[in-house]
XYZ file of C-alpha atoms in Angstrom:
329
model
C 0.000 0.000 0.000
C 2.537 2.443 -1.335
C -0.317 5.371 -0.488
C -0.082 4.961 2.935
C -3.974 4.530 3.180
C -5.465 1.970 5.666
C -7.704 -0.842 4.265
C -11.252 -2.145 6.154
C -13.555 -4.351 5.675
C -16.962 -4.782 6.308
C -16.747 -8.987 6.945
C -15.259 -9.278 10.627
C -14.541 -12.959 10.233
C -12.610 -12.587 6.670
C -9.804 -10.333 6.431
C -7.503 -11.267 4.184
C -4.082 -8.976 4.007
C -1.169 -8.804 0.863
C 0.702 -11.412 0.614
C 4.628 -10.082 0.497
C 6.723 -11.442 -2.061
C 10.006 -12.703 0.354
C 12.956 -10.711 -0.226
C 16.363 -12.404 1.112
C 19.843 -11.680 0.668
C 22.163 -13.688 2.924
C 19.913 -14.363 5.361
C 18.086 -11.658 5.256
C 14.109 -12.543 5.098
C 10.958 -10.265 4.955
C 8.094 -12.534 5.902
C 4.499 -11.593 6.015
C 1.613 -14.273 6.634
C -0.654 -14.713 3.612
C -3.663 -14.255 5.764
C -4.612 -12.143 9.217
C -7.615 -13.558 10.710
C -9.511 -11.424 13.445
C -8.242 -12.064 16.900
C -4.961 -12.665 15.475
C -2.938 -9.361 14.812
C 0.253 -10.666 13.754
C 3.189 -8.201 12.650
C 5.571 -8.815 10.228
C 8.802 -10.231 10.894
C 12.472 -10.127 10.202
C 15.022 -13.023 9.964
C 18.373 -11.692 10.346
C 21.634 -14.156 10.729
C 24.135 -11.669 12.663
C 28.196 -12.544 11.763
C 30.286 -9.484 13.575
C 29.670 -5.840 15.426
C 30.474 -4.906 12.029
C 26.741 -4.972 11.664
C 26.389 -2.642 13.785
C 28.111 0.032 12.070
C 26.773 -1.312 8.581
C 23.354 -0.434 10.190
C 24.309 3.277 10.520
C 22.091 4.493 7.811
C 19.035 2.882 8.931
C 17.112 6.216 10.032
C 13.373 7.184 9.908
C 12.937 5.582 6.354
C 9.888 3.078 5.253
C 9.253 -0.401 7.177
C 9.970 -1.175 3.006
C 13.217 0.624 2.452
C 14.284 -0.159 6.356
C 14.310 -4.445 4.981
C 16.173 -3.392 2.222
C 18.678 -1.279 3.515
C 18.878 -4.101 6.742
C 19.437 -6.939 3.855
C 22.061 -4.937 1.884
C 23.942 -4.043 5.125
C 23.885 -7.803 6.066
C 24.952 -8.853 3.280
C 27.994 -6.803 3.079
C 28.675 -7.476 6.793
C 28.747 -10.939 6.052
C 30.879 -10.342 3.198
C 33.529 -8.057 5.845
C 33.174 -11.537 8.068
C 33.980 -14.092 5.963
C 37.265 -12.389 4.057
C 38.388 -11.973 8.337
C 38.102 -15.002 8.709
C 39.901 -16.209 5.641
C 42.649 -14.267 6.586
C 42.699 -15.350 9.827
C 42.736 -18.810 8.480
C 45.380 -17.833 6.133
C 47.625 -16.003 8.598
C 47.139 -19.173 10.853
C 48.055 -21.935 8.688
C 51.547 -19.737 7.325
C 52.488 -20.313 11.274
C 51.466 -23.367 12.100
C 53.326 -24.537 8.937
C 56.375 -22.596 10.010
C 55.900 -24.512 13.383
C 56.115 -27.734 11.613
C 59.671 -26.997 9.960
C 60.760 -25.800 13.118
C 59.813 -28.933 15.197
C 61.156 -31.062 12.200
C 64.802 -29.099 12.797
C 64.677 -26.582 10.278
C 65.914 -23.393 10.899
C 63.573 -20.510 10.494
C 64.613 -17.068 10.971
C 62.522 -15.141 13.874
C 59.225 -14.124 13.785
C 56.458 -12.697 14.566
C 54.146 -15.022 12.977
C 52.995 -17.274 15.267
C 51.762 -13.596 17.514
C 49.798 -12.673 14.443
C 47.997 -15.835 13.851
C 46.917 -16.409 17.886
C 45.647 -12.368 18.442
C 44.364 -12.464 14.981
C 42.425 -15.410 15.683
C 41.188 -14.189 19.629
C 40.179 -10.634 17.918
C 37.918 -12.700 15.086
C 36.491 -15.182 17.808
C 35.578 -11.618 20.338
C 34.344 -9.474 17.309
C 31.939 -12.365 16.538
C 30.242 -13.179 20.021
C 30.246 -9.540 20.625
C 28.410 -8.491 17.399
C 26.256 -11.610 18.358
C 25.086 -10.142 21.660
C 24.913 -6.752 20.414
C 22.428 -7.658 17.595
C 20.589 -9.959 20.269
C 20.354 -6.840 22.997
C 20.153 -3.682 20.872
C 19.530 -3.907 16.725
C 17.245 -6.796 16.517
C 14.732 -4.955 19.483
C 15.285 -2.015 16.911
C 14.928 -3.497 13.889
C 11.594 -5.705 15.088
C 9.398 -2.558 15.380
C 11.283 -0.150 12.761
C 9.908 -1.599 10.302
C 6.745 -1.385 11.816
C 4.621 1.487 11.378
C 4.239 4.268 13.944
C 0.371 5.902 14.894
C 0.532 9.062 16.464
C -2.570 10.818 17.945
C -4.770 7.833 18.046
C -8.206 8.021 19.647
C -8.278 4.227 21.511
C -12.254 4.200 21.282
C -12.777 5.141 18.009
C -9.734 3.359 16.608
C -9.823 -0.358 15.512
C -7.252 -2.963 16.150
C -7.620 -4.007 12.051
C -6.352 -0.922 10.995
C -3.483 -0.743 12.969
C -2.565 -4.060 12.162
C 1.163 -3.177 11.449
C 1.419 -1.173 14.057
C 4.709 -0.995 15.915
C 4.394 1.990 18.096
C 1.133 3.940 19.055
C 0.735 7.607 20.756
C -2.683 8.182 21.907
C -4.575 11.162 22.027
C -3.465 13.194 25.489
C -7.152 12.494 27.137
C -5.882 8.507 26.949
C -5.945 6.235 29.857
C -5.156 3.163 31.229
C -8.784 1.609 33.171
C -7.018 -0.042 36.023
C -10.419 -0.559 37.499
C -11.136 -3.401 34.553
C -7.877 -4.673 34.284
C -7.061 -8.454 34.434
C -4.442 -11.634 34.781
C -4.196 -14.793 33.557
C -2.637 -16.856 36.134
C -0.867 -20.064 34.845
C 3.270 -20.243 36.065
C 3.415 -16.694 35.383
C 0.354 -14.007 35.444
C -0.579 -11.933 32.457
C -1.753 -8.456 33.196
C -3.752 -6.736 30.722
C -5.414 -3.119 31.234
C -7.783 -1.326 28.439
C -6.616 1.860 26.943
C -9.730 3.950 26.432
C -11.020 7.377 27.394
C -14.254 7.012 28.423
C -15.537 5.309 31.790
C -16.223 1.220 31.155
C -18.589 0.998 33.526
C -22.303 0.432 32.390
C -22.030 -1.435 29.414
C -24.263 -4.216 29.859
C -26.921 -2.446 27.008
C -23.845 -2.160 24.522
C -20.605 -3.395 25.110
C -17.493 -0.894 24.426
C -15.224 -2.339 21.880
C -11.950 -1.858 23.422
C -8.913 -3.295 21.114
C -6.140 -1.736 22.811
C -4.354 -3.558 25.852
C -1.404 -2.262 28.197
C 0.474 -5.506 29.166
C 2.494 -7.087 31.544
C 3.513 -9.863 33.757
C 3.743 -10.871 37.254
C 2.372 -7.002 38.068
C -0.925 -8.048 38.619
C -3.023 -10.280 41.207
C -4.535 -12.117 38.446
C -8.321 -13.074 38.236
C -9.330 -10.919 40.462
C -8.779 -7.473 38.578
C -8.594 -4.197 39.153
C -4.759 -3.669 40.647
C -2.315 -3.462 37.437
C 1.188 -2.168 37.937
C 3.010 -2.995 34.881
C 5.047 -0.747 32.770
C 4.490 3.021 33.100
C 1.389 2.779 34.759
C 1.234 5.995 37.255
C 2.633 7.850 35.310
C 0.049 10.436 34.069
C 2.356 11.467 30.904
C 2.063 7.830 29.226
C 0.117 7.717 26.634
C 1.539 5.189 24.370
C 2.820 1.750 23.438
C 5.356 -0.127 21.824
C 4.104 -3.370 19.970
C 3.839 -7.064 21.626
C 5.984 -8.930 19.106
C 6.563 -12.425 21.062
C 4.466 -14.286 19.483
C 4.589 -17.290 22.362
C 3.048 -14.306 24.925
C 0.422 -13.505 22.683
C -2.250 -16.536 23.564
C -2.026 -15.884 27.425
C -2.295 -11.941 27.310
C -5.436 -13.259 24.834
C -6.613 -15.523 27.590
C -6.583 -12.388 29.769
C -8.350 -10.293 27.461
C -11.031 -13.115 27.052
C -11.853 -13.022 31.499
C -11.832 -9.559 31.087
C -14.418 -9.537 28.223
C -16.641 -11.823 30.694
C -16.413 -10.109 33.619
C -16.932 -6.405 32.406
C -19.146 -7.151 29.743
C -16.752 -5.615 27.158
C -16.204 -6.388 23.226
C -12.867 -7.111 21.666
C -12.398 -7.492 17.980
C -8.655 -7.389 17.051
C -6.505 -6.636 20.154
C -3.226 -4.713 19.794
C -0.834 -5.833 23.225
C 0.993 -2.664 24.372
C 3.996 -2.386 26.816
C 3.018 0.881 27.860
C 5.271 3.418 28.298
C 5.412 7.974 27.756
C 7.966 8.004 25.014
C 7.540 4.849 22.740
C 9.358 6.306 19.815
C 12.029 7.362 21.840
C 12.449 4.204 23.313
C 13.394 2.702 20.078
C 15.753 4.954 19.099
C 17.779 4.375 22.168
C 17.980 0.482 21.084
C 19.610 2.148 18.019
C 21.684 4.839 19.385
C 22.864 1.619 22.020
C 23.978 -0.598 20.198
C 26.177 1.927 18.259
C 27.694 2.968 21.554
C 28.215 -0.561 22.099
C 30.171 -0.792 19.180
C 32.491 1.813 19.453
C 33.218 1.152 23.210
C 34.203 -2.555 21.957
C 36.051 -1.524 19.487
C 37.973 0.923 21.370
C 38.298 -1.808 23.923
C 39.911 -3.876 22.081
C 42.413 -1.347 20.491
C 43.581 -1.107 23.879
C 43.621 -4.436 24.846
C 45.464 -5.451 21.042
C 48.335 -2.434 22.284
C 48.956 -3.846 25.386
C 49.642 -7.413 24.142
C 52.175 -6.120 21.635
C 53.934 -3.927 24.206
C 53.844 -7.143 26.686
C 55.369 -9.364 23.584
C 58.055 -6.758 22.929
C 58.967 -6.487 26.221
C 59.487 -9.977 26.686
C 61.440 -10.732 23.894
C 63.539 -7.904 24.337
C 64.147 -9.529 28.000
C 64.870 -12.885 26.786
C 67.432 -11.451 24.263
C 69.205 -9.888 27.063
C 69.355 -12.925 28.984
């Protein structure tokens, strides 16, 4: 929907969405389901295979564009980070078989003249092994949090009554309208090992709806902040605070059918009407909050890398020192 316009549909049971083609490079793979069924508000997804912390610095560009042009700018950047990783690693494999060849002449009583060699190959090879786990955990923590809901779209100034979940179906972060609330008083958990909090996000008073139900499709989430069944006492997220008014996006797909089971009690016991609930970790600043998943994970980077600069100078200046006090002996 290049337009940017927002599709309904008059049959509540039906609603069937574009089907995506899949676009992969490396890895890299869009995926959108075929089909969105009511009660179901799935949001797209993003495979990503991370190789270095290169990847973070590949991502650099990735600001404010299109969920579209975010994929393909997240593929290309992949790609070539993969690209950076693999001719490392060659190297590194290179460097390491020149010395452990030159080791093998030496142990078989050939002379070899001295060397640094064998130094290369072993902090060579620990400086590949640490740039790969750390660009591992820095996707993991900070760019794939990013990524899931940047190319998502963001709702600003949405009215929660008049709003439906199936419009908002790729939603990844909501601002409500300023007269938004959390109704604490019809809130609700799902207790199995763990409870499920949910709370409706409305502006008007629940209460009295036993003629016609309020549709309410927007839930504040949470877990183990509630006392379950019993209602009425959620604490999750920014709850108290009077200047929330907004959301970021459930996107774990294996929470989704117990915050669902909580939505379903609370339908029961307050006589309410949901038609395609949208979970919400609620929260003042949900935009904001995303951008600091960016803006971490290049900090991240550059402390790592600078980390390691130091790290690599003081293992030289160790080596030199010690060979320049075995020469003297």
């Amino acid at each position: 929907r290049a337009d940017g316009s927002r599709r309904t549909t008059d049959d509540a049971n039906s609603l069937q969405a574009v089907q995506f083609a899949s676009v992969g490079v490396d890895g890299a793979v869009w995926e959108h389901p075929a089909s969105l069924w009511p009660g179901q508000a799935e949001s797209p997804k993003v495979q990503l295979v991370p190789s270095d912390i290169l990847l973070v610095w590949a991502l650099d560009g990735i600001r404010g564009d299109s969920p579209g042009q975010i994929l393909q700018d997240a593929a290309q950047d992949l790609a070539f980070a993969n690209t950076l990783t693999a001719a490392a690693w060659l190297f590194t494999l290179c460097v390491g078989f020149f010395a452990l060849d030159r080791a093998a002449r030496k142990l078989r009583g050939e002379v070899q003249p001295a060397s640094w060699m064998s130094f290369t190959a072993l902090t060579m090879l620990l400086a590949a092994l640490c740039g790969t786990l750390a660009g591992e955990y820095n996707y993991q923590v900070n760019m794939l949090p990013y990524l899931d809901v940047a190319m998502l779209q963001t709702y600003l100034n949405v009215d929660p009554v008049n709003a439906r979940g199936e419009h908002l179906m790729d939603a990844g972060r909501i601002v409500f309208t300023k007269a938004s609330h959390l109704d604490i008083k019809h809130s609700m958990g799902f207790m199995d090992t763990d409870v499920w909090c949910v709370a409706p996000v409305t502006t008007l008073d629940l209460d009295g709806n036993s003629t016609v139900p309020a549709v309410v499709d927007f839930w504040a989430i949470g877990k183990n902040c509630c006392a379950g069944s019993a209602g009425g006492d959620f604490r999750c997220g920014s709850w108290s605070d009077r200047f929330a008014h907004g959301g970021l996006r459930l996107l774990d797909e294996a929470e989704r059918p117990f915050y669902r089971l909580a939505v379903q009690q609370a339908e029961a016991a307050f006589k309410l009407q949901v038609l395609h609930p949208i979970f919400l970790h609620w929260m003042p600043e949900p935009v904001e909050e995303v951008e600091a998943y960016r803006k971490g994970g290049h900090r991240f980077f550059q402390i790592a890398v600078m980390s390691y600069f130091c790290f690599q100078f003081t293992l030289v200046f160790a080596a030199v020192f010690f060979v320049n006090k075995v020469a003297q002996w």
